[in-house]
CSV table of C-alpha atoms in Angstrom, one decimal:
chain,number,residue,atom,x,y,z
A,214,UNK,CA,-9.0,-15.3,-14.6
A,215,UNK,CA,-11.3,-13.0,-12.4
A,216,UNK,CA,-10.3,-9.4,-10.9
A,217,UNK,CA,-12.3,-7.8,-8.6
A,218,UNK,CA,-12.2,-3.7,-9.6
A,219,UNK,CA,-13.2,-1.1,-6.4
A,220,UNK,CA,-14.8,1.9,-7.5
A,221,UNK,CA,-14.5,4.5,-4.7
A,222,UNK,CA,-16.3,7.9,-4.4
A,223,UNK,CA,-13.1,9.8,-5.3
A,224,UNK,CA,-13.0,12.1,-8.2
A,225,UNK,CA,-11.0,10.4,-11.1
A,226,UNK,CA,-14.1,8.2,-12.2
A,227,UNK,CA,-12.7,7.9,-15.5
A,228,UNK,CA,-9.9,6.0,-14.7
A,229,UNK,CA,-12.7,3.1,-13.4
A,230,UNK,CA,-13.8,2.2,-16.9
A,231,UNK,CA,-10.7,2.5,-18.3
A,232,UNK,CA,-9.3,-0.1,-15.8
A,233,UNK,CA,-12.4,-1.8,-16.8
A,234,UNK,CA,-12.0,-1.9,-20.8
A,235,UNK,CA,-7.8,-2.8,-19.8
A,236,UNK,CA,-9.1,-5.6,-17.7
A,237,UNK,CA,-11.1,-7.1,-20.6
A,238,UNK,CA,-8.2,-6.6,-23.1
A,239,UNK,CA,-6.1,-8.9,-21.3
A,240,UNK,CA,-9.0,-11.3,-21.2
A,241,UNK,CA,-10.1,-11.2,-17.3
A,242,UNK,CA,-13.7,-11.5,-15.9
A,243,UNK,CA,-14.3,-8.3,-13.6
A,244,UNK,CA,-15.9,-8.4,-10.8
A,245,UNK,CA,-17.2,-5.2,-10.0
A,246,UNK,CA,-18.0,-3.0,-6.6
A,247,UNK,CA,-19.0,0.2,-7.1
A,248,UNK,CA,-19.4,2.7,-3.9
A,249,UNK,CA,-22.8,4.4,-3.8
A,250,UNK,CA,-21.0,7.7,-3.8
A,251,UNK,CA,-18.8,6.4,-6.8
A,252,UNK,CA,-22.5,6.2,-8.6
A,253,UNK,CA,-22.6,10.1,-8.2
A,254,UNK,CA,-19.2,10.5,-9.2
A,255,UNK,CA,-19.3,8.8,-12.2
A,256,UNK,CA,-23.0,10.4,-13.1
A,257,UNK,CA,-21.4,14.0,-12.7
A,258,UNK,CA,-17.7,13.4,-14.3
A,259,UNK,CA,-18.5,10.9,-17.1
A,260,UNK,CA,-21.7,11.3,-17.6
A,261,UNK,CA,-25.0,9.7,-16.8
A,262,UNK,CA,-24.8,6.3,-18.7
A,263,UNK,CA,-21.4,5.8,-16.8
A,264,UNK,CA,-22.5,3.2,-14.6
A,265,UNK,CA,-24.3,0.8,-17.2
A,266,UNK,CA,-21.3,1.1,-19.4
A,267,UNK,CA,-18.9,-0.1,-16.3
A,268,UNK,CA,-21.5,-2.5,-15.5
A,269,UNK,CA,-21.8,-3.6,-18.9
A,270,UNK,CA,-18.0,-4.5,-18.7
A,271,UNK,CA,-18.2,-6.9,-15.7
A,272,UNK,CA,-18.7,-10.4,-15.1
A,273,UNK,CA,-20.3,-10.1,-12.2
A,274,UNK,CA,-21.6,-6.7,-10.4
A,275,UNK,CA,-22.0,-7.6,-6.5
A,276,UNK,CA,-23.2,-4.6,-3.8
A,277,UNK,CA,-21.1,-3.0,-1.6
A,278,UNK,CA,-23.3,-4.1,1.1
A,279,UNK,CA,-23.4,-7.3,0.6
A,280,UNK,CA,-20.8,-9.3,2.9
A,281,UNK,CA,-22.1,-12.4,1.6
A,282,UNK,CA,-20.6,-12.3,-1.9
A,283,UNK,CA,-17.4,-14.5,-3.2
A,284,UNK,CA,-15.1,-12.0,-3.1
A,285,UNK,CA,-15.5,-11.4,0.3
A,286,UNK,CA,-13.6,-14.8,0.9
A,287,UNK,CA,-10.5,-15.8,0.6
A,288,UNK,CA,-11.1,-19.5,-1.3
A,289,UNK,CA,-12.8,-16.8,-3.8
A,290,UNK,CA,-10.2,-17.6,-6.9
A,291,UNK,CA,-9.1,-14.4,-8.1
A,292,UNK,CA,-5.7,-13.2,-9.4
A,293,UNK,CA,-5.7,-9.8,-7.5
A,294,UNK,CA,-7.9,-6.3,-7.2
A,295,UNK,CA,-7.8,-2.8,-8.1
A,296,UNK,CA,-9.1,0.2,-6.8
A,297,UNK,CA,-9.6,3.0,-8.9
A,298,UNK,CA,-10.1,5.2,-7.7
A,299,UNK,CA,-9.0,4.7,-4.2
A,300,UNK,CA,-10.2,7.6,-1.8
A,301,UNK,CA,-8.8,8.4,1.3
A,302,UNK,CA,-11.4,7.3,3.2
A,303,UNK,CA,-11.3,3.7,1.3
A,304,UNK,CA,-7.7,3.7,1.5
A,305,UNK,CA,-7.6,4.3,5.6
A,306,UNK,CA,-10.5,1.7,6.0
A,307,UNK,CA,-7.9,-1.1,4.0
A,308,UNK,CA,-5.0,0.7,5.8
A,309,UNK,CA,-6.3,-0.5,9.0
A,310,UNK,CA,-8.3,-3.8,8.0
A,311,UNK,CA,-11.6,-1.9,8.6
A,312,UNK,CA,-13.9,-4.5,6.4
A,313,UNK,CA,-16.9,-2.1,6.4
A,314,UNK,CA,-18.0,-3.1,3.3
A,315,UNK,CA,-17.8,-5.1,0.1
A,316,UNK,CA,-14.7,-2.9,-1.6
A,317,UNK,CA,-12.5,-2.7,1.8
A,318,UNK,CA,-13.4,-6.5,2.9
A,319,UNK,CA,-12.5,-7.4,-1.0
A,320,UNK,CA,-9.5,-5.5,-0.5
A,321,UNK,CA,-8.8,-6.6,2.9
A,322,UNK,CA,-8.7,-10.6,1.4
A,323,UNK,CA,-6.4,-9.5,-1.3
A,324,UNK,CA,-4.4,-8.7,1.1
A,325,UNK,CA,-4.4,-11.9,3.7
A,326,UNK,CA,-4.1,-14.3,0.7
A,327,UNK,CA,-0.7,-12.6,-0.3
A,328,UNK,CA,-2.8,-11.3,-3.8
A,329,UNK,CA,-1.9,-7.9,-6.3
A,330,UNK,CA,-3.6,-5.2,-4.5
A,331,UNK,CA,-3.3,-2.0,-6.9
A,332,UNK,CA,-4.5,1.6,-5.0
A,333,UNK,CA,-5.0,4.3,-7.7
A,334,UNK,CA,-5.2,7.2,-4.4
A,335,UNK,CA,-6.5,10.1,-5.8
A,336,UNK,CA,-5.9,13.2,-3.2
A,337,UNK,CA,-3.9,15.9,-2.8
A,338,UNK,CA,-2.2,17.8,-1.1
A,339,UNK,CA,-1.9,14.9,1.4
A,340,UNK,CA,-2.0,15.5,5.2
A,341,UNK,CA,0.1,13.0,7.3
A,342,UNK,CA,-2.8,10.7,8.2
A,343,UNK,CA,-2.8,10.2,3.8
A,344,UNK,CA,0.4,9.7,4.2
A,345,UNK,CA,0.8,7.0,7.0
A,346,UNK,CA,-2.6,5.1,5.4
A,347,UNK,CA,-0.3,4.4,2.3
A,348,UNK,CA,2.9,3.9,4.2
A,349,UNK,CA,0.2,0.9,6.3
A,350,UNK,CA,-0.9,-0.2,3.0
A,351,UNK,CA,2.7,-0.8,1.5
A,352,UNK,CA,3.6,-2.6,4.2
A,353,UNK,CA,0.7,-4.6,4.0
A,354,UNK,CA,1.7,-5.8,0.5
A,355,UNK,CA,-0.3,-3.2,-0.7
A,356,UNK,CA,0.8,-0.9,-4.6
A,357,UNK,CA,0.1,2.8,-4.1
A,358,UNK,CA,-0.5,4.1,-7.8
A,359,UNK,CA,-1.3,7.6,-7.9
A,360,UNK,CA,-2.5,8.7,-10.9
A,361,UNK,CA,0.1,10.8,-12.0
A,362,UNK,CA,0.6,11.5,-16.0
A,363,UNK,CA,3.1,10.0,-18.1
A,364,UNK,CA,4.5,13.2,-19.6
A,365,UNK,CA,7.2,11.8,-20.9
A,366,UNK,CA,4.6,10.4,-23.8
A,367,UNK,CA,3.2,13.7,-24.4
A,368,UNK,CA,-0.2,12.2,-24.0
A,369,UNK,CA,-2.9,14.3,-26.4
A,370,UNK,CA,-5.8,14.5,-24.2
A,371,UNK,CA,-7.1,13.3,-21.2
A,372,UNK,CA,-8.2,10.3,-22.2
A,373,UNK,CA,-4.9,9.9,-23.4
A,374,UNK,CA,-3.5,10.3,-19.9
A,375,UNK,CA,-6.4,7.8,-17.7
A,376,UNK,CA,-5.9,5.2,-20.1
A,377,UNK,CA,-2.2,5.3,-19.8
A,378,UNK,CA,-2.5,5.3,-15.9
A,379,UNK,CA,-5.4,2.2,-16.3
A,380,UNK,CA,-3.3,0.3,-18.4
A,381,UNK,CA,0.1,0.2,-16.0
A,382,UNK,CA,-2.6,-0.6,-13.0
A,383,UNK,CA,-3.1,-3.6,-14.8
A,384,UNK,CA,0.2,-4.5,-15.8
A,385,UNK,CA,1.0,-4.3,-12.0
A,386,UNK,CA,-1.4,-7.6,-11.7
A,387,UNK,CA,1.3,-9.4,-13.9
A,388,UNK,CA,-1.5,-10.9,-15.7
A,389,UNK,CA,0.2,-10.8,-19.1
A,390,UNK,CA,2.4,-8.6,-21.7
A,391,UNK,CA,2.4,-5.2,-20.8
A,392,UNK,CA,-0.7,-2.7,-22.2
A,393,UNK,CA,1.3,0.6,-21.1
A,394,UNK,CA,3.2,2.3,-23.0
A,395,UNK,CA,6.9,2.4,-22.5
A,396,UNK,CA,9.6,5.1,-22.5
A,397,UNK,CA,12.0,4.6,-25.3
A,398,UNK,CA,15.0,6.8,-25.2
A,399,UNK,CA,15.5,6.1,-29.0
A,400,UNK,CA,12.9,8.9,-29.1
A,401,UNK,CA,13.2,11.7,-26.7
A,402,UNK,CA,11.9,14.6,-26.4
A,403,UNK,CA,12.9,17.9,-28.6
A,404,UNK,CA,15.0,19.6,-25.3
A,405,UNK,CA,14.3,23.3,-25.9
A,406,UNK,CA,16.9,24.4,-23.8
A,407,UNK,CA,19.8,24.7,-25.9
A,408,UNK,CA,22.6,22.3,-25.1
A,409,UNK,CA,22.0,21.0,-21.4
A,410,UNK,CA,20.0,18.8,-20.6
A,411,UNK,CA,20.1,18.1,-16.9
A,412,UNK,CA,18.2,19.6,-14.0
């Protein structure tokens, strides 16, 4: 099965090639879009050999400016996209079927077809216009996924906590069992608030 992953110029770079290396443990061929400001981002919070290793995960690596690949049609046979991250200004262009390039028009056929579209929107605070682009893009059919931690798993280290927010992205596609990991009340957290334990 093939996924189309957006990699916007937001900050949060991380979370791409760990969407990436979720995507291949469920066994789907990525195709990949990378921004050319997402180049910079990933250079300058990953590192500089970010790019070849998201590359390196895809099936297929198409240019945002090319409006001539697959993916920018909807007979293209894919199960669904994510975008992670998803700036603001990505999000408003998909918000308002602005297909100015590979990643929105990508997003922008998810959408017609009736396909998974998966919006990791990393911003904050958010002004209204934020606001009413993801209210647009819900309505559309689109899922907002902020990357918020899972505190509840009292993750380690960061890594920890972009894996855990890759891994739910992808369980949103309903490709197969679920990667994330799940509360389990069987195993809650030490309260150290003697006694009470609600807000």
């Amino acid at each position: 099965m093939r996924v189309v992953l957006g990699v916007s110029g937001a900050s949060g770079a991380a979370l791409a090639l760990d969407c990436a290396r979720a995507l291949t443990r469920v066994g789907a061929d990525v195709d990949l879009v990378v921004s050319p400001m997402a180049k910079r981002t990933l250079a300058t919070e990953v590192g500089t050999g970010a790019l070849a290793d998201l590359c390196a995960m895809a099936a297929r690596v198409h240019a945002q400016g090319d409006p001539g690949a697959e993916i920018a049609s909807g007979s293209c046979p894919v199960a669904g996209m994510i975008v992670a991250p998803c700036s603001m200004r990505s999000l408003a262009a998909i918000a308002h079927g602005l297909d100015d390039g590979l990643l929105t028009r990508a997003a922008g056929v998810q959408l017609k077809e009736r396909r998974p579209l998966i919006l990791l929107a990393r911003e904050a605070p958010l002004t209204l216009a934020h606001l009413d682009n993801m209210l647009a893009a819900t309505r559309m059919g689109a899922v907002i996924l902020p990357p918020v931690p899972a505190f509840y798993l009292r993750p380690q280290s960061l890594a920890e906590v972009t894996a855990q927010i890759a891994a739910r992205a992808v369980d949103l596609l309903r490709l197969g069992p679920p990667l994330a990991r799940a509360w389990s009340p069987a195993n809650p957290p030490v309260n150290p608030c003697e006694g009470d334990t609600h807000d």
